[in-house]
Short mmCIF file of C-alpha atoms and ligand atoms in Angstrom, two decimals:
data_model
loop_
_atom_site.label_atom_id
_atom_site.label_comp_id
_atom_site.label_asym_id
_atom_site.label_seq_id
_atom_site.Cartn_x
_atom_site.Cartn_y
_atom_site.Cartn_z
CA MET L 1 -1.52 -16.84 3.35
CA LEU L 2 -4.32 -14.65 2.02
CA PRO L 3 -3.89 -14.07 -1.74
CA THR L 4 -4.65 -10.39 -2.42
CA ILE L 5 -4.15 -10.63 -6.17
CA GLU L 6 -3.37 -13.51 -8.50
CA TRP L 7 -2.64 -14.12 -12.14
CA GLN L 8 -5.09 -16.89 -13.15
CA ASP L 9 -5.44 -18.28 -16.66
CA GLY L 10 -4.80 -14.98 -18.41
CA ALA L 11 -6.91 -12.91 -16.03
CA ILE L 12 -6.16 -10.99 -12.86
CA VAL L 13 -8.19 -12.01 -9.86
CA MET L 14 -8.40 -9.85 -6.75
CA ILE L 15 -10.45 -9.89 -3.59
CA ASP L 16 -12.88 -6.94 -3.57
CA GLN L 17 -11.67 -4.88 -0.62
CA ARG L 18 -14.75 -2.64 -0.77
CA ARG L 19 -16.92 -5.57 0.26
CA LEU L 20 -14.87 -6.84 3.18
CA PRO L 21 -15.56 -7.95 5.85
CA ALA L 22 -19.23 -8.48 4.98
CA ALA L 23 -18.54 -10.55 1.87
CA GLU L 24 -15.56 -12.31 0.33
CA VAL L 25 -16.05 -11.57 -3.35
CA TRP L 26 -13.44 -12.10 -6.05
CA VAL L 27 -13.22 -9.75 -9.01
CA ARG L 28 -11.81 -11.04 -12.31
CA CYS L 29 -10.19 -8.38 -14.53
CA ARG L 30 -9.74 -9.39 -18.16
CA THR L 31 -8.54 -6.07 -19.60
CA ALA L 32 -6.20 -3.26 -18.57
CA PRO L 33 -9.05 -0.71 -18.26
CA GLU L 34 -10.76 -3.10 -15.84
CA VAL L 35 -7.58 -3.27 -13.75
CA ALA L 36 -7.19 0.53 -13.82
CA ARG L 37 -10.78 0.91 -12.68
CA ALA L 38 -10.25 -1.63 -9.89
CA ILE L 39 -7.32 0.44 -8.62
CA LYS L 40 -9.19 3.74 -8.88
CA THR L 41 -12.31 2.48 -7.16
CA MET L 42 -10.37 0.69 -4.38
CA VAL L 43 -11.26 -2.89 -5.24
CA ILE L 44 -7.54 -3.20 -4.62
CA ARG L 45 -5.66 -0.60 -2.58
CA GLY L 46 -2.52 -0.17 -0.52
CA ALA L 47 0.72 1.08 -2.07
CA PRO L 48 2.52 -2.20 -2.88
CA ALA L 49 -0.69 -3.95 -4.00
CA ILE L 50 -1.45 -1.09 -6.40
CA GLY L 51 2.02 -1.48 -7.94
CA VAL L 52 1.54 -5.24 -8.39
CA ALA L 53 -1.91 -4.72 -9.94
CA ALA L 54 -0.57 -2.14 -12.40
CA ALA L 55 2.31 -4.40 -13.46
CA MET L 56 -0.07 -7.33 -13.98
CA GLY L 57 -2.48 -5.05 -15.85
CA ILE L 58 0.28 -4.02 -18.25
CA ALA L 59 1.31 -7.63 -18.84
CA LEU L 60 -2.34 -8.56 -19.39
CA ALA L 61 -2.87 -5.76 -21.93
CA MET L 62 0.14 -6.83 -23.97
CA ARG L 63 -0.89 -10.48 -23.85
CA ARG L 64 -4.26 -9.47 -25.36
CA SER L 65 -2.77 -7.00 -27.83
CA GLN L 66 -3.67 -7.60 -31.47
CA ALA L 67 -0.77 -5.39 -32.62
CA THR L 68 1.03 -6.73 -35.66
CA GLY L 69 4.12 -4.53 -35.89
CA THR L 70 6.61 -3.63 -33.14
CA ARG L 71 5.70 0.05 -33.40
CA GLN L 72 2.04 -0.55 -32.78
CA PHE L 73 2.95 -2.92 -29.95
CA ALA L 74 5.18 -0.23 -28.36
CA THR L 75 2.45 2.42 -28.73
CA GLU L 76 -0.07 0.15 -26.99
CA PHE L 77 2.44 -0.60 -24.25
CA GLN L 78 3.02 3.12 -23.60
CA LYS L 79 -0.72 3.83 -23.61
CA THR L 80 -1.32 1.11 -21.02
CA CYS L 81 1.50 2.44 -18.83
CA ASP L 82 -0.09 5.90 -19.00
CA LEU L 83 -3.50 4.46 -18.14
CA MET L 84 -2.08 2.79 -15.02
CA ALA L 85 -0.10 5.91 -14.04
CA GLY L 86 -3.33 7.95 -14.09
CA THR L 87 -5.12 5.84 -11.49
CA ARG L 88 -3.82 7.08 -8.12
CA PRO L 89 -1.10 9.70 -7.64
CA THR L 90 0.32 9.28 -4.13
CA ALA L 91 1.69 5.73 -3.83
CA VAL L 92 5.07 5.80 -5.52
CA ASN L 93 5.07 1.98 -5.75
CA LEU L 94 2.68 2.40 -8.69
CA PHE L 95 5.21 4.45 -10.67
CA TRP L 96 8.08 2.24 -9.51
CA ALA L 97 6.29 -0.86 -10.85
CA ILE L 98 5.46 0.84 -14.16
CA GLU L 99 9.12 1.85 -14.53
CA ARG L 100 10.16 -1.75 -13.93
CA MET L 101 7.79 -2.92 -16.64
CA LYS L 102 9.17 -0.26 -19.00
CA ARG L 103 12.73 -1.43 -18.34
CA ALA L 104 11.75 -5.05 -18.99
CA PHE L 105 10.05 -4.01 -22.22
CA ALA L 106 13.04 -1.94 -23.38
CA ALA L 107 15.53 -4.72 -22.56
CA ALA L 108 13.44 -7.25 -24.51
CA VAL L 109 13.13 -4.95 -27.51
CA GLN L 110 16.85 -4.14 -27.47
CA GLY L 111 17.63 -7.85 -27.33
CA GLY L 112 15.61 -8.35 -30.53
CA ALA L 113 12.79 -10.29 -28.83
CA SER L 114 9.66 -11.10 -30.83
CA ALA L 115 6.24 -9.81 -29.72
CA GLY L 116 5.52 -13.23 -28.24
CA GLU L 117 8.77 -13.19 -26.28
CA ILE L 118 8.13 -9.65 -25.05
CA ARG L 119 4.72 -10.76 -23.78
CA GLY L 120 6.37 -13.61 -21.89
CA ARG L 121 9.01 -11.32 -20.36
CA LEU L 122 6.37 -8.86 -19.18
CA GLU L 123 4.42 -11.63 -17.47
CA VAL L 124 7.58 -12.89 -15.80
CA GLU L 125 8.40 -9.35 -14.60
CA ALA L 126 4.90 -8.77 -13.20
CA LYS L 127 5.01 -12.07 -11.33
CA ALA L 128 8.49 -11.23 -10.03
CA ILE L 129 7.21 -7.89 -8.69
CA HIS L 130 4.45 -9.83 -6.92
CA ASP L 131 6.72 -12.48 -5.41
CA GLU L 132 9.45 -10.04 -4.42
CA ASP L 133 6.89 -7.96 -2.56
CA VAL L 134 5.88 -10.93 -0.40
CA ALA L 135 9.55 -11.67 0.31
CA SER L 136 10.20 -7.99 1.17
CA CYS L 137 7.27 -7.95 3.58
CA ARG L 138 8.54 -11.04 5.35
CA ALA L 139 12.07 -9.64 5.61
CA MET L 140 10.84 -6.25 6.83
CA GLY L 141 8.60 -8.00 9.32
CA ARG L 142 11.65 -9.70 10.87
CA VAL L 143 13.52 -6.36 10.97
CA GLY L 144 10.61 -4.59 12.67
CA ALA L 145 9.79 -7.44 15.06
CA ALA L 146 13.12 -6.84 16.82
CA PHE L 147 11.73 -3.45 17.92
CA VAL L 148 8.56 -4.98 19.39
CA PRO L 149 8.82 -5.93 23.06
CA ASP L 150 7.01 -8.95 24.45
CA GLY L 151 3.54 -7.90 25.58
CA ALA L 152 3.49 -4.83 23.32
CA ARG L 153 0.23 -2.98 22.81
CA ILE L 154 0.55 -1.70 19.27
CA LEU L 155 -1.50 0.99 17.56
CA THR L 156 -1.80 0.97 13.77
CA HIS L 157 -3.63 3.17 11.31
CA CYS L 158 -5.31 2.23 8.02
CA ASN L 159 -4.51 -1.20 6.59
CA ALA L 160 -0.90 -1.98 5.83
CA GLY L 161 -1.50 -5.70 5.81
CA ALA L 162 -1.64 -8.63 3.42
CA LEU L 163 -4.47 -6.89 1.59
CA ALA L 164 -2.34 -3.79 0.95
CA THR L 165 0.56 -5.82 -0.43
CA ALA L 166 1.06 -8.99 -2.43
CA GLY L 167 0.81 -10.74 0.95
CA TYR L 168 1.86 -10.66 4.64
CA GLY L 169 1.88 -6.86 4.92
CA THR L 170 4.25 -4.11 5.99
CA ALA L 171 3.08 -2.73 9.35
CA LEU L 172 0.96 -5.85 9.91
CA GLY L 173 3.94 -7.90 8.70
CA VAL L 174 5.91 -6.51 11.65
CA ILE L 175 3.08 -7.47 14.01
CA ARG L 176 2.75 -10.93 12.42
CA ALA L 177 6.50 -11.53 12.63
CA ALA L 178 6.54 -10.51 16.31
CA ALA L 179 3.66 -12.90 17.00
CA GLU L 180 5.38 -15.69 15.01
CA ALA L 181 8.52 -15.10 17.10
CA GLY L 182 6.45 -15.97 20.16
CA LYS L 183 5.89 -12.44 21.45
CA ARG L 184 2.54 -11.65 23.00
CA VAL L 185 1.13 -8.68 21.12
CA SER L 186 -2.19 -6.90 21.02
CA VAL L 187 -3.33 -4.37 18.45
CA LEU L 188 -5.39 -1.21 18.57
CA ALA L 189 -6.68 -0.69 15.03
CA ASP L 190 -7.71 2.87 14.21
CA GLU L 191 -11.01 2.75 12.35
CA THR L 192 -9.54 5.08 9.67
CA ARG L 193 -12.25 7.33 8.36
CA PRO L 194 -13.52 7.77 5.73
CA PHE L 195 -12.90 4.46 3.94
CA LEU L 196 -12.60 2.45 7.18
CA GLN L 197 -9.59 0.38 6.15
CA GLY L 198 -8.71 -0.15 9.83
CA ALA L 199 -12.16 -1.19 11.05
CA ARG L 200 -12.93 -3.34 8.04
CA LEU L 201 -9.65 -4.70 6.69
CA THR L 202 -7.02 -4.60 9.45
CA ALA L 203 -9.44 -6.04 11.98
CA TRP L 204 -10.55 -8.73 9.50
CA GLU L 205 -6.99 -9.80 8.77
CA LEU L 206 -5.78 -9.84 12.36
CA VAL L 207 -8.82 -11.64 13.73
CA ARG L 208 -8.32 -14.33 11.05
CA ASP L 209 -4.75 -14.69 12.32
CA GLY L 210 -5.89 -14.98 15.93
CA ILE L 211 -4.13 -11.75 16.96
CA ASP L 212 -5.77 -9.85 19.83
CA THR L 213 -7.39 -6.84 18.11
CA THR L 214 -9.42 -3.91 19.38
CA VAL L 215 -10.95 -1.42 16.94
CA ILE L 216 -11.09 2.20 18.08
CA THR L 217 -12.42 5.29 16.33
CA ASP L 218 -9.69 7.63 15.18
CA ASN L 219 -10.45 10.23 17.83
CA MET L 220 -9.81 7.75 20.69
CA ALA L 221 -6.08 7.32 20.06
CA GLY L 222 -4.93 10.32 22.12
CA ALA L 223 -6.96 9.41 25.19
CA LEU L 224 -5.72 5.83 25.14
CA MET L 225 -2.12 6.97 24.76
CA ARG L 226 -2.55 9.28 27.73
CA GLN L 227 -3.84 6.36 29.78
CA GLY L 228 -0.61 4.48 29.02
CA LEU L 229 -2.35 1.86 26.86
CA VAL L 230 -0.11 2.15 23.78
CA ASP L 231 3.53 0.99 23.73
CA LEU L 232 4.34 1.72 20.10
CA VAL L 233 2.83 2.76 16.79
CA VAL L 234 3.59 1.07 13.48
CA VAL L 235 2.13 2.18 10.16
CA GLY L 236 2.82 1.68 6.47
CA ALA L 237 3.63 4.34 3.88
CA ASP L 238 2.62 5.35 0.38
CA ARG L 239 5.71 7.39 -0.33
CA ILE L 240 8.77 8.28 1.71
CA ALA L 241 10.64 11.37 0.52
CA ALA L 242 14.44 11.55 0.51
CA ASN L 243 14.50 13.36 3.87
CA GLY L 244 12.27 10.75 5.55
CA ASP L 245 8.96 12.66 5.40
CA VAL L 246 6.25 9.98 5.15
CA ALA L 247 3.02 10.13 3.17
CA ASN L 248 0.44 7.69 4.47
CA LYS L 249 -3.30 7.44 5.01
CA ILE L 250 -4.97 10.63 6.22
CA GLY L 251 -4.82 10.73 10.02
CA THR L 252 -1.32 9.25 10.25
CA TYR L 253 0.15 12.68 10.97
CA SER L 254 -2.20 13.19 13.92
CA VAL L 255 -1.20 9.79 15.32
CA ALA L 256 2.49 10.66 14.95
CA VAL L 257 2.08 13.98 16.78
CA LEU L 258 0.14 12.26 19.56
CA ALA L 259 2.80 9.54 19.82
CA ARG L 260 5.51 12.20 20.19
CA ALA L 261 3.48 14.04 22.83
CA HIS L 262 3.25 10.84 24.87
CA GLY L 263 6.83 9.62 24.34
CA ILE L 264 5.69 6.59 22.28
CA PRO L 265 7.88 5.32 19.41
CA PHE L 266 6.37 5.86 15.97
CA TYR L 267 7.60 3.34 13.38
CA VAL L 268 7.03 3.12 9.63
CA ALA L 269 7.34 -0.17 7.74
CA ALA L 270 7.78 0.08 3.97
CA PRO L 271 9.65 -1.68 1.18
CA LEU L 272 12.43 0.07 -0.74
CA SER L 273 9.92 0.55 -3.60
CA THR L 274 8.14 3.10 -1.38
CA ILE L 275 11.26 5.26 -0.95
CA ASP L 276 11.34 8.12 -3.44
CA LEU L 277 14.78 9.71 -3.40
CA ALA L 278 13.77 11.92 -6.36
CA THR L 279 11.35 13.83 -4.10
CA PRO L 280 13.43 15.85 -1.64
CA ASP L 281 10.73 16.30 1.04
CA GLY L 282 7.07 15.82 1.80
CA ALA L 283 6.03 19.10 0.17
CA GLY L 284 6.69 17.48 -3.22
CA ILE L 285 4.40 14.48 -2.64
CA PRO L 286 1.11 14.70 -4.58
CA ILE L 287 -1.86 14.11 -2.29
CA GLU L 288 -4.87 12.45 -3.85
CA GLU L 289 -8.25 14.09 -3.26
CA ARG L 290 -10.90 11.36 -3.40
CA PRO L 291 -14.62 11.58 -4.14
CA SER L 292 -16.70 13.42 -1.54
CA ARG L 293 -19.12 10.50 -1.32
CA GLU L 294 -16.58 8.62 0.81
CA VAL L 295 -17.12 11.31 3.46
CA THR L 296 -20.80 12.07 2.98
CA HIS L 297 -21.93 8.44 3.11
CA VAL L 298 -21.31 5.23 4.97
CA GLY L 299 -22.55 2.55 2.60
CA PRO L 300 -25.90 3.76 1.28
CA SER L 301 -26.58 6.08 4.26
CA ARG L 302 -25.98 9.79 3.96
CA LEU L 303 -24.35 11.40 7.02
CA THR L 304 -23.98 15.02 6.00
CA PRO L 305 -26.56 17.61 4.92
CA GLU L 306 -26.81 18.59 1.27
CA GLY L 307 -24.97 21.86 0.73
CA ALA L 308 -22.10 21.25 3.18
CA LYS L 309 -18.75 21.43 1.40
CA ILE L 310 -16.56 18.35 1.70
CA ARG L 311 -12.81 17.77 1.74
CA ASN L 312 -11.37 14.30 1.24
CA PRO L 313 -7.59 14.33 1.02
CA ALA L 314 -6.73 10.62 1.14
CA PHE L 315 -3.22 11.04 2.59
CA ASP L 316 -1.16 13.29 4.80
CA VAL L 317 2.54 13.82 5.32
CA THR L 318 4.25 13.12 8.63
CA PRO L 319 7.43 15.19 8.93
CA ASN L 320 10.53 13.08 9.53
CA GLU L 321 11.12 14.46 13.03
CA TYR L 322 8.14 12.42 14.30
CA VAL L 323 9.47 9.13 12.89
CA SER L 324 11.54 6.93 15.24
CA ALA L 325 12.64 4.39 12.59
CA ILE L 326 11.75 3.12 9.13
CA PHE L 327 11.80 -0.66 8.66
CA THR L 328 12.70 -1.95 5.20
CA GLU L 329 13.53 -5.39 3.84
CA ARG L 330 17.24 -4.45 4.10
CA GLY L 331 17.19 -3.24 7.66
CA ALA L 332 16.04 -0.35 9.85
CA CYS L 333 16.79 3.29 9.01
CA THR L 334 17.11 5.74 11.87
CA PRO L 335 17.57 9.54 11.88
CA PRO L 336 19.07 11.39 10.14
CA PHE L 337 16.95 9.80 7.41
CA GLY L 338 18.50 11.78 4.55
CA GLU L 339 21.65 9.76 5.16
CA SER L 340 20.22 6.40 6.24
CA LEU L 341 17.68 6.16 3.40
CA ARG L 342 20.23 7.05 0.73
CA LYS L 343 22.61 4.45 2.17
CA ILE L 344 20.06 1.64 2.30
CA VAL L 345 18.76 2.31 -1.22
CA SER L 346 22.28 2.37 -2.69
CA GLN L 347 23.19 -1.04 -1.22
CA ASP L 348 22.18 -2.72 -4.49
O1 MRU K 1 -6.09 4.67 0.15
P1 MRU K 1 -5.39 3.38 0.46
O2 MRU K 1 -6.24 2.41 1.20
O3 MRU K 1 -4.73 2.80 -0.77
O4 MRU K 1 -4.23 3.81 1.44
C1 MRU K 1 -3.38 2.82 1.96
C2 MRU K 1 -2.44 3.31 2.97
O5 MRU K 1 -2.37 4.48 3.28
C3 MRU K 1 -1.49 2.30 3.54
O6 MRU K 1 -1.18 2.59 4.85
C4 MRU K 1 -0.21 2.31 2.70
O7 MRU K 1 -0.51 2.12 1.35
C5 MRU K 1 0.76 1.31 3.14
S1 MRU K 1 0.27 -0.27 2.60
C6 MRU K 1 1.40 -1.43 2.93
#
């Protein structure tokens, strides 16, 4: 399985997703600011992967901390948590992972652990977040695969694969699990402007796995649906509000509306760490606005004239009424999502 991010000899190593598929380059982060920068600049991206990176970054910072007293240690811990929380606002997995690290820290302190022991507990927690994410993806893949008929032609948007998680993927996990179960599947990967996660990353992953993959530009999806060439859509999510509204990569909403217009099921695959019951609906989800250069340029080449204003909202919200089902590691949620999400989250 492709390792997206690894803890290696006191450093965090991640594949540089900005360089794929042209080059497989590994970036080694030795400090928390380096990890925060890697998240912000999309060396690593995808909601669960961002959470794992932040947790590892916090553990790394505390391992390197020179703090002598507990108070100084706690201040540094809080500062690192704040640094990670300031990287990207939309994926709730980031804040979920930071909260987990804070709970581990508080439990260790309350138990009278020494600084050395706290360091150890934080590393264990970060690795647990990593490993649990892979297990969740595999479980959610099996849940979602039951909804995939043999021969399905599946459209996906962005990259919700191994690269966006600790491994295996959410939406691509469903596709992988269906393929592993012996179903014949083929994938239409939306290119996903402006960062091209679909063209570059989804296609790279699926081709490596030997899954039949066709890349299309985002504006082709409707025409292909109308021609009867899409049987279902499955995407990931960055945050799912309590009522089932789904924030995901910009363009997901358009795909969902098109799917509804053509009577095609629209599925979302996401771990429980993506469900945010504290946000009642999509209107409360912060949408990240990314640098205009992602729109004005492809690589070094400028596409747009100087002087044209640019918008680059990185995510959109798909209202719950367009969502057929949400696959989680605990099972599938169906409408009404207010009820089914609350129920699945509270099954702890
Ligand atoms: O801006 P990105 O590349 O971090 O956005 C990623 C997505 O929108 C994914 O679809 C989402 O995080 C789900 S990943 C399993």
